[in-house]
mmCIF file of N, CA and C in Angstrom:
data_model
loop_
_atom_site.group_PDB
_atom_site.id
_atom_site.type_symbol
_atom_site.label_atom_id
_atom_site.label_comp_id
_atom_site.label_asym_id
_atom_site.label_seq_id
_atom_site.Cartn_x
_atom_site.Cartn_y
_atom_site.Cartn_z
ATOM 1 N N MET A 243 -7.142 19.454 -20.728
ATOM 2 C CA MET A 243 -8.305 19.255 -21.558
ATOM 3 C C MET A 243 -8.813 17.808 -21.470
ATOM 4 N N LEU A 244 -7.871 16.853 -21.388
ATOM 5 C CA LEU A 244 -8.272 15.449 -21.309
ATOM 6 C C LEU A 244 -9.013 15.142 -20.013
ATOM 7 N N VAL A 245 -8.579 15.738 -18.913
ATOM 8 C CA VAL A 245 -9.268 15.512 -17.638
ATOM 9 C C VAL A 245 -10.671 16.095 -17.715
ATOM 10 N N MET A 246 -10.795 17.281 -18.280
ATOM 11 C CA MET A 246 -12.107 17.904 -18.405
ATOM 12 C C MET A 246 -13.032 17.022 -19.244
ATOM 13 N N GLN A 247 -12.546 16.515 -20.352
ATOM 14 C CA GLN A 247 -13.363 15.646 -21.198
ATOM 15 C C GLN A 247 -13.791 14.393 -20.440
ATOM 16 N N GLY A 248 -12.866 13.794 -19.708
ATOM 17 C CA GLY A 248 -13.199 12.608 -18.927
ATOM 18 C C GLY A 248 -14.225 12.904 -17.853
ATOM 19 N N CYS A 249 -14.044 14.019 -17.153
ATOM 20 C CA CYS A 249 -15.005 14.405 -16.113
ATOM 21 C C CYS A 249 -16.378 14.669 -16.715
ATOM 22 N N PHE A 250 -16.417 15.331 -17.860
ATOM 23 C CA PHE A 250 -17.700 15.605 -18.509
ATOM 24 C C PHE A 250 -18.406 14.296 -18.865
ATOM 25 N N ARG A 251 -17.645 13.299 -19.325
ATOM 26 C CA ARG A 251 -18.241 11.993 -19.651
ATOM 27 C C ARG A 251 -18.858 11.333 -18.418
ATOM 28 N N CYS A 252 -18.301 11.651 -17.251
ATOM 29 C CA CYS A 252 -18.812 11.095 -15.987
ATOM 30 C C CYS A 252 -19.903 11.965 -15.372
ATOM 31 N N GLY A 253 -20.237 13.083 -16.009
ATOM 32 C CA GLY A 253 -21.233 13.997 -15.461
ATOM 33 C C GLY A 253 -20.680 14.927 -14.395
ATOM 34 N N LEU A 254 -19.366 15.017 -14.294
ATOM 35 C CA LEU A 254 -18.718 15.859 -13.281
ATOM 36 C C LEU A 254 -18.292 17.177 -13.926
ATOM 37 N N TYR A 255 -19.269 17.980 -14.306
ATOM 38 C CA TYR A 255 -18.996 19.188 -15.085
ATOM 39 C C TYR A 255 -18.191 20.222 -14.296
ATOM 40 N N TRP A 256 -18.579 20.496 -13.058
ATOM 41 C CA TRP A 256 -17.863 21.494 -12.267
ATOM 42 C C TRP A 256 -16.430 21.046 -11.993
ATOM 43 N N GLN A 257 -16.264 19.775 -11.660
ATOM 44 C CA GLN A 257 -14.916 19.262 -11.415
ATOM 45 C C GLN A 257 -14.076 19.304 -12.687
ATOM 46 N N GLY A 258 -14.695 19.057 -13.819
ATOM 47 C CA GLY A 258 -13.972 19.150 -15.083
ATOM 48 C C GLY A 258 -13.505 20.560 -15.375
ATOM 49 N N LEU A 259 -14.333 21.537 -15.023
ATOM 50 C CA LEU A 259 -13.986 22.943 -15.270
ATOM 51 C C LEU A 259 -12.964 23.479 -14.272
ATOM 52 N N THR A 260 -12.996 22.979 -13.048
ATOM 53 C CA THR A 260 -12.138 23.536 -11.993
ATOM 54 C C THR A 260 -10.940 22.649 -11.652
ATOM 55 N N HIS A 261 -10.766 21.558 -12.377
ATOM 56 C CA HIS A 261 -9.692 20.604 -12.087
ATOM 57 C C HIS A 261 -8.332 21.289 -12.055
ATOM 58 N N ASP A 262 -7.585 21.078 -10.988
ATOM 59 C CA ASP A 262 -6.197 21.534 -10.840
ATOM 60 C C ASP A 262 -6.000 23.049 -10.927
ATOM 61 N N LEU A 263 -6.968 23.831 -10.497
ATOM 62 C CA LEU A 263 -6.781 25.286 -10.510
ATOM 63 C C LEU A 263 -5.630 25.732 -9.618
ATOM 64 N N SER A 264 -5.258 24.903 -8.652
ATOM 65 C CA SER A 264 -4.133 25.277 -7.784
ATOM 66 C C SER A 264 -2.824 25.372 -8.565
ATOM 67 N N LYS A 265 -2.787 24.820 -9.772
ATOM 68 C CA LYS A 265 -1.568 24.926 -10.584
ATOM 69 C C LYS A 265 -1.294 26.366 -11.012
ATOM 70 N N LEU A 266 -2.273 27.246 -10.823
ATOM 71 C CA LEU A 266 -2.068 28.665 -11.120
ATOM 72 C C LEU A 266 -1.493 29.420 -9.928
ATOM 73 N N SER A 267 -1.383 28.763 -8.778
ATOM 74 C CA SER A 267 -0.774 29.406 -7.606
ATOM 75 C C SER A 267 0.731 29.544 -7.856
ATOM 76 N N PRO A 268 1.364 30.542 -7.259
ATOM 77 C CA PRO A 268 2.799 30.754 -7.529
ATOM 78 C C PRO A 268 3.682 29.530 -7.284
ATOM 79 N N VAL A 269 3.492 28.830 -6.180
ATOM 80 C CA VAL A 269 4.374 27.701 -5.859
ATOM 81 C C VAL A 269 4.276 26.594 -6.910
ATOM 82 N N GLU A 270 3.096 26.343 -7.426
ATOM 83 C CA GLU A 270 2.936 25.308 -8.442
ATOM 84 C C GLU A 270 3.278 25.823 -9.840
ATOM 85 N N PHE A 271 2.858 27.039 -10.140
ATOM 86 C CA PHE A 271 3.079 27.587 -11.477
ATOM 87 C C PHE A 271 4.564 27.711 -11.798
ATOM 88 N N TRP A 272 5.332 28.308 -10.883
ATOM 89 C CA TRP A 272 6.750 28.541 -11.166
ATOM 90 C C TRP A 272 7.541 27.239 -11.207
ATOM 91 N N ALA A 273 7.173 26.274 -10.385
ATOM 92 C CA ALA A 273 7.842 24.966 -10.465
ATOM 93 C C ALA A 273 7.527 24.302 -11.803
ATOM 94 N N GLY A 274 6.276 24.405 -12.228
ATOM 95 C CA GLY A 274 5.900 23.842 -13.522
ATOM 96 C C GLY A 274 6.640 24.504 -14.671
ATOM 97 N N ALA A 275 6.774 25.826 -14.606
ATOM 98 C CA ALA A 275 7.494 26.551 -15.657
ATOM 99 C C ALA A 275 8.974 26.171 -15.672
ATOM 100 N N LYS A 276 9.564 26.030 -14.510
ATOM 101 C CA LYS A 276 10.998 25.737 -14.417
ATOM 102 C C LYS A 276 11.323 24.298 -14.802
ATOM 103 N N TYR A 277 10.481 23.355 -14.401
ATOM 104 C CA TYR A 277 10.827 21.942 -14.544
ATOM 105 C C TYR A 277 10.061 21.210 -15.646
ATOM 106 N N TRP A 278 9.262 21.909 -16.426
ATOM 107 C CA TRP A 278 8.483 21.250 -17.482
ATOM 108 C C TRP A 278 9.420 20.644 -18.521
ATOM 109 N N GLN A 279 9.194 19.365 -18.838
ATOM 110 C CA GLN A 279 9.974 18.675 -19.863
ATOM 111 C C GLN A 279 9.083 18.049 -20.922
ATOM 112 N N GLY A 280 7.820 17.830 -20.582
ATOM 113 C CA GLY A 280 6.893 17.233 -21.526
ATOM 114 C C GLY A 280 6.841 15.721 -21.486
ATOM 115 N N THR A 281 7.788 15.092 -20.811
ATOM 116 C CA THR A 281 7.829 13.625 -20.768
ATOM 117 C C THR A 281 7.536 13.059 -19.386
ATOM 118 N N CYS A 282 7.568 13.911 -18.364
ATOM 119 C CA CYS A 282 7.250 13.468 -17.007
ATOM 120 C C CYS A 282 6.715 14.664 -16.229
ATOM 121 N N SER A 283 6.184 14.384 -15.085
ATOM 122 C CA SER A 283 5.632 15.445 -14.248
ATOM 123 C C SER A 283 6.725 16.413 -13.816
ATOM 124 N N PRO A 284 6.465 17.722 -13.885
ATOM 125 C CA PRO A 284 7.432 18.683 -13.352
ATOM 126 C C PRO A 284 7.688 18.464 -11.860
ATOM 127 N N ASN A 285 6.713 17.892 -11.158
ATOM 128 C CA ASN A 285 6.911 17.598 -9.735
ATOM 129 C C ASN A 285 8.033 16.581 -9.546
ATOM 130 N N ASN A 286 8.086 15.578 -10.411
ATOM 131 C CA ASN A 286 9.167 14.586 -10.324
ATOM 132 C C ASN A 286 10.514 15.231 -10.611
ATOM 133 N N ALA A 287 10.550 16.123 -11.591
ATOM 134 C CA ALA A 287 11.805 16.807 -11.921
ATOM 135 C C ALA A 287 12.245 17.710 -10.769
ATOM 136 N N GLN A 288 11.294 18.413 -10.139
ATOM 137 C CA GLN A 288 11.636 19.260 -8.994
ATOM 138 C C GLN A 288 12.146 18.398 -7.841
ATOM 139 N N ARG A 289 11.514 17.253 -7.634
ATOM 140 C CA ARG A 289 11.925 16.346 -6.556
ATOM 141 C C ARG A 289 13.358 15.855 -6.782
ATOM 142 N N LYS A 290 13.690 15.521 -8.020
ATOM 143 C CA LYS A 290 15.051 15.070 -8.333
ATOM 144 C C LYS A 290 16.062 16.191 -8.125
ATOM 145 N N ALA A 291 15.701 17.395 -8.514
ATOM 146 C CA ALA A 291 16.637 18.524 -8.435
ATOM 147 C C ALA A 291 16.810 19.053 -7.017
ATOM 148 N N GLU A 292 15.727 19.073 -6.239
ATOM 149 C CA GLU A 292 15.754 19.741 -4.938
ATOM 150 C C GLU A 292 15.606 18.805 -3.740
ATOM 151 N N GLY A 293 15.313 17.541 -4.006
ATOM 152 C CA GLY A 293 15.144 16.589 -2.915
ATOM 153 C C GLY A 293 13.714 16.455 -2.426
ATOM 154 N N TYR A 294 12.857 17.341 -2.829
ATOM 155 C CA TYR A 294 11.423 17.279 -2.528
ATOM 156 C C TYR A 294 10.719 18.196 -3.517
ATOM 157 N N SER A 295 9.412 18.094 -3.597
ATOM 158 C CA SER A 295 8.651 18.946 -4.499
ATOM 159 C C SER A 295 7.672 19.797 -3.704
ATOM 160 N N ALA A 296 8.009 21.063 -3.550
ATOM 161 C CA ALA A 296 7.104 21.998 -2.873
ATOM 162 C C ALA A 296 5.793 22.117 -3.642
ATOM 163 N N ALA A 297 5.880 22.033 -4.966
ATOM 164 C CA ALA A 297 4.667 22.119 -5.787
ATOM 165 C C ALA A 297 3.729 20.950 -5.485
ATOM 166 N N TRP A 298 4.284 19.741 -5.378
ATOM 167 C CA TRP A 298 3.459 18.566 -5.085
ATOM 168 C C TRP A 298 2.857 18.644 -3.686
ATOM 169 N N LEU A 299 3.648 19.043 -2.711
ATOM 170 C CA LEU A 299 3.131 19.160 -1.345
ATOM 171 C C LEU A 299 1.967 20.147 -1.296
ATOM 172 N N HIS A 300 2.078 21.231 -2.028
ATOM 173 C CA HIS A 300 0.997 22.216 -2.113
ATOM 174 C C HIS A 300 -0.202 21.615 -2.836
ATOM 175 N N HIS A 301 0.064 20.975 -3.980
ATOM 176 C CA HIS A 301 -0.998 20.471 -4.851
ATOM 177 C C HIS A 301 -1.855 19.397 -4.183
ATOM 178 N N LYS A 302 -1.208 18.413 -3.590
ATOM 179 C CA LYS A 302 -1.964 17.292 -3.013
ATOM 180 C C LYS A 302 -2.789 17.713 -1.807
ATOM 181 N N GLY A 303 -2.414 18.794 -1.161
ATOM 182 C CA GLY A 303 -3.165 19.276 -0.008
ATOM 183 C C GLY A 303 -4.357 20.139 -0.357
ATOM 184 N N ARG A 304 -4.544 20.434 -1.640
ATOM 185 C CA ARG A 304 -5.627 21.318 -2.055
ATOM 186 C C ARG A 304 -6.570 20.697 -3.077
ATOM 187 N N ASN A 305 -6.253 19.511 -3.545
ATOM 188 C CA ASN A 305 -7.037 18.884 -4.605
ATOM 189 C C ASN A 305 -7.561 17.532 -4.147
ATOM 190 N N LYS A 306 -8.868 17.459 -3.988
ATOM 191 C CA LYS A 306 -9.507 16.283 -3.396
ATOM 192 C C LYS A 306 -9.460 15.049 -4.286
ATOM 193 N N HIS A 307 -9.054 15.190 -5.537
ATOM 194 C CA HIS A 307 -8.954 14.026 -6.417
ATOM 195 C C HIS A 307 -7.627 13.284 -6.245
ATOM 196 N N HIS A 308 -6.784 13.743 -5.339
ATOM 197 C CA HIS A 308 -5.544 13.022 -5.027
ATOM 198 C C HIS A 308 -5.749 12.242 -3.736
ATOM 199 N N LEU A 309 -5.446 10.952 -3.773
ATOM 200 C CA LEU A 309 -5.712 10.133 -2.591
ATOM 201 C C LEU A 309 -4.914 10.618 -1.391
ATOM 202 N N GLU A 310 -3.785 11.270 -1.620
ATOM 203 C CA GLU A 310 -2.975 11.787 -0.516
ATOM 204 C C GLU A 310 -3.703 12.881 0.269
ATOM 205 N N TYR A 311 -4.655 13.542 -0.363
ATOM 206 C CA TYR A 311 -5.472 14.555 0.307
ATOM 207 C C TYR A 311 -6.234 13.932 1.481
ATOM 208 N N TRP A 312 -6.588 12.665 1.337
ATOM 209 C CA TRP A 312 -7.458 11.972 2.287
ATOM 210 C C TRP A 312 -6.699 11.201 3.362
ATOM 211 N N ILE A 313 -5.404 11.404 3.477
ATOM 212 C CA ILE A 313 -4.607 10.739 4.511
ATOM 213 C C ILE A 313 -4.432 11.692 5.686
ATOM 214 N N ASP A 314 -4.687 11.192 6.875
ATOM 215 C CA ASP A 314 -4.596 12.010 8.083
ATOM 216 C C ASP A 314 -4.178 11.096 9.236
ATOM 217 N N TYR A 315 -3.987 11.686 10.392
ATOM 218 C CA TYR A 315 -3.734 10.859 11.570
ATOM 219 C C TYR A 315 -4.963 10.014 11.864
ATOM 220 N N ALA A 316 -4.740 8.783 12.268
ATOM 221 C CA ALA A 316 -5.835 7.872 12.589
ATOM 222 C C ALA A 316 -6.643 8.425 13.760
ATOM 223 N N PRO A 317 -7.960 8.234 13.735
ATOM 224 C CA PRO A 317 -8.805 8.790 14.798
ATOM 225 C C PRO A 317 -8.577 8.174 16.176
ATOM 226 N N ASN A 318 -7.886 7.035 16.257
ATOM 227 C CA ASN A 318 -7.684 6.401 17.569
ATOM 228 C C ASN A 318 -6.595 7.086 18.390
ATOM 229 N N GLY A 319 -5.913 8.082 17.833
ATOM 230 C CA GLY A 319 -4.960 8.870 18.598
ATOM 231 C C GLY A 319 -3.574 8.285 18.747
ATOM 232 N N ASP A 320 -3.244 7.216 18.024
ATOM 233 C CA ASP A 320 -1.907 6.626 18.183
ATOM 234 C C ASP A 320 -0.867 7.240 17.236
ATOM 235 N N HIS A 321 -1.200 8.303 16.591
ATOM 236 C CA HIS A 321 -0.326 9.051 15.681
ATOM 237 C C HIS A 321 0.022 8.294 14.409
ATOM 238 N N ALA A 322 -0.654 7.191 14.135
ATOM 239 C CA ALA A 322 -0.468 6.488 12.871
ATOM 240 C C ALA A 322 -1.260 7.216 11.785
ATOM 241 N N MET A 323 -0.814 7.080 10.559
ATOM 242 C CA MET A 323 -1.527 7.685 9.442
ATOM 243 C C MET A 323 -2.578 6.700 8.946
ATOM 244 N N ALA A 324 -3.692 7.231 8.477
ATOM 245 C CA ALA A 324 -4.777 6.388 7.986
ATOM 246 C C ALA A 324 -5.472 7.083 6.827
ATOM 247 N N GLY A 325 -6.000 6.280 5.937
ATOM 248 C CA GLY A 325 -6.780 6.816 4.831
ATOM 249 C C GLY A 325 -8.220 7.040 5.259
ATOM 250 N N MET A 326 -8.775 8.126 4.788
ATOM 251 C CA MET A 326 -10.185 8.421 5.034
ATOM 252 C C MET A 326 -10.974 7.981 3.798
ATOM 253 N N ARG A 327 -12.265 7.846 3.951
ATOM 254 C CA ARG A 327 -13.096 7.453 2.816
ATOM 255 C C ARG A 327 -13.114 8.585 1.786
ATOM 256 N N MET A 328 -12.814 8.239 0.555
ATOM 257 C CA MET A 328 -12.767 9.204 -0.537
ATOM 258 C C MET A 328 -14.101 9.154 -1.280
ATOM 259 N N PRO A 329 -14.813 10.275 -1.376
ATOM 260 C CA PRO A 329 -16.099 10.275 -2.084
ATOM 261 C C PRO A 329 -15.942 9.828 -3.545
ATOM 262 N N ASN A 330 -16.948 9.126 -4.044
ATOM 263 C CA ASN A 330 -16.885 8.542 -5.385
ATOM 264 C C ASN A 330 -16.594 9.567 -6.472
ATOM 265 N N ARG A 331 -17.127 10.774 -6.335
ATOM 266 C CA ARG A 331 -16.910 11.765 -7.400
ATOM 267 C C ARG A 331 -15.432 12.138 -7.515
ATOM 268 N N TYR A 332 -14.700 12.100 -6.401
ATOM 269 C CA TYR A 332 -13.264 12.391 -6.459
ATOM 270 C C TYR A 332 -12.472 11.185 -6.950
ATOM 271 N N VAL A 333 -12.964 9.987 -6.664
ATOM 272 C CA VAL A 333 -12.340 8.786 -7.223
ATOM 273 C C VAL A 333 -12.457 8.827 -8.744
ATOM 274 N N ALA A 334 -13.639 9.183 -9.247
ATOM 275 C CA ALA A 334 -13.839 9.274 -10.697
ATOM 276 C C ALA A 334 -12.922 10.332 -11.310
ATOM 277 N N GLU A 335 -12.807 11.494 -10.660
ATOM 278 C CA GLU A 335 -11.911 12.541 -11.159
ATOM 279 C C GLU A 335 -10.456 12.064 -11.129
ATOM 280 N N MET A 336 -10.079 11.311 -10.104
ATOM 281 C CA MET A 336 -8.724 10.777 -10.000
ATOM 282 C C MET A 336 -8.431 9.838 -11.171
ATOM 283 N N VAL A 337 -9.384 8.984 -11.505
ATOM 284 C CA VAL A 337 -9.197 8.065 -12.630
ATOM 285 C C VAL A 337 -9.039 8.858 -13.929
ATOM 286 N N CYS A 338 -9.869 9.877 -14.119
ATOM 287 C CA CYS A 338 -9.745 10.727 -15.312
ATOM 288 C C CYS A 338 -8.375 11.392 -15.360
ATOM 289 N N ASP A 339 -7.899 11.839 -14.223
ATOM 290 C CA ASP A 339 -6.592 12.493 -14.135
ATOM 291 C C ASP A 339 -5.467 11.519 -14.474
ATOM 292 N N ARG A 340 -5.536 10.307 -13.955
ATOM 293 C CA ARG A 340 -4.489 9.309 -14.213
ATOM 294 C C ARG A 340 -4.470 8.900 -15.688
ATOM 295 N N ILE A 341 -5.655 8.745 -16.274
ATOM 296 C CA ILE A 341 -5.728 8.401 -17.702
ATOM 297 C C ILE A 341 -5.113 9.520 -18.532
ATOM 298 N N ALA A 342 -5.472 10.756 -18.217
ATOM 299 C CA ALA A 342 -4.939 11.905 -18.960
ATOM 300 C C ALA A 342 -3.426 12.007 -18.803
ATOM 301 N N ALA A 343 -2.924 11.823 -17.586
ATOM 302 C CA ALA A 343 -1.477 11.905 -17.355
ATOM 303 C C ALA A 343 -0.740 10.821 -18.131
ATOM 304 N N SER A 344 -1.303 9.617 -18.162
ATOM 305 C CA SER A 344 -0.632 8.540 -18.889
ATOM 306 C C SER A 344 -0.593 8.836 -20.385
ATOM 307 N N LYS A 345 -1.634 9.459 -20.908
ATOM 308 C CA LYS A 345 -1.639 9.839 -22.326
ATOM 309 C C LYS A 345 -0.663 10.983 -22.586
ATOM 310 N N ASN A 346 -0.615 11.943 -21.688
ATOM 311 C CA ASN A 346 0.272 13.097 -21.876
ATOM 312 C C ASN A 346 1.739 12.730 -21.766
ATOM 313 N N TYR A 347 2.083 11.887 -20.811
ATOM 314 C CA TYR A 347 3.489 11.609 -20.541
ATOM 315 C C TYR A 347 4.031 10.391 -21.277
ATOM 316 N N LYS A 348 3.169 9.467 -21.649
ATOM 317 C CA LYS A 348 3.651 8.244 -22.301
ATOM 318 C C LYS A 348 3.061 8.026 -23.692
ATOM 319 N N GLY A 349 2.158 8.905 -24.117
ATOM 320 C CA GLY A 349 1.572 8.792 -25.450
ATOM 321 C C GLY A 349 0.535 7.739 -25.494
#
């Protein structure tokens, strides 16, 4: 709800309504149900328990408001990773998401 409110304040109505819908996918939903603690991200808890977070790997690859979505092999072909330009509307959604997460997890 906090992300939606933040997005609405920025005029990002569709992004506010559709933010993080991938969390309803089985890989993200079941990890969230299993590892939810209320004090930290279930992805962090899954990572501690299993050595990696399948939910996070799924999530960051489908949600453009995560900067990790925009990392790819560099276009020069040397197999190095590089960041791509992130559109401003996703930067704004990312800021709304980070503010909401900090309020949810740290009060």
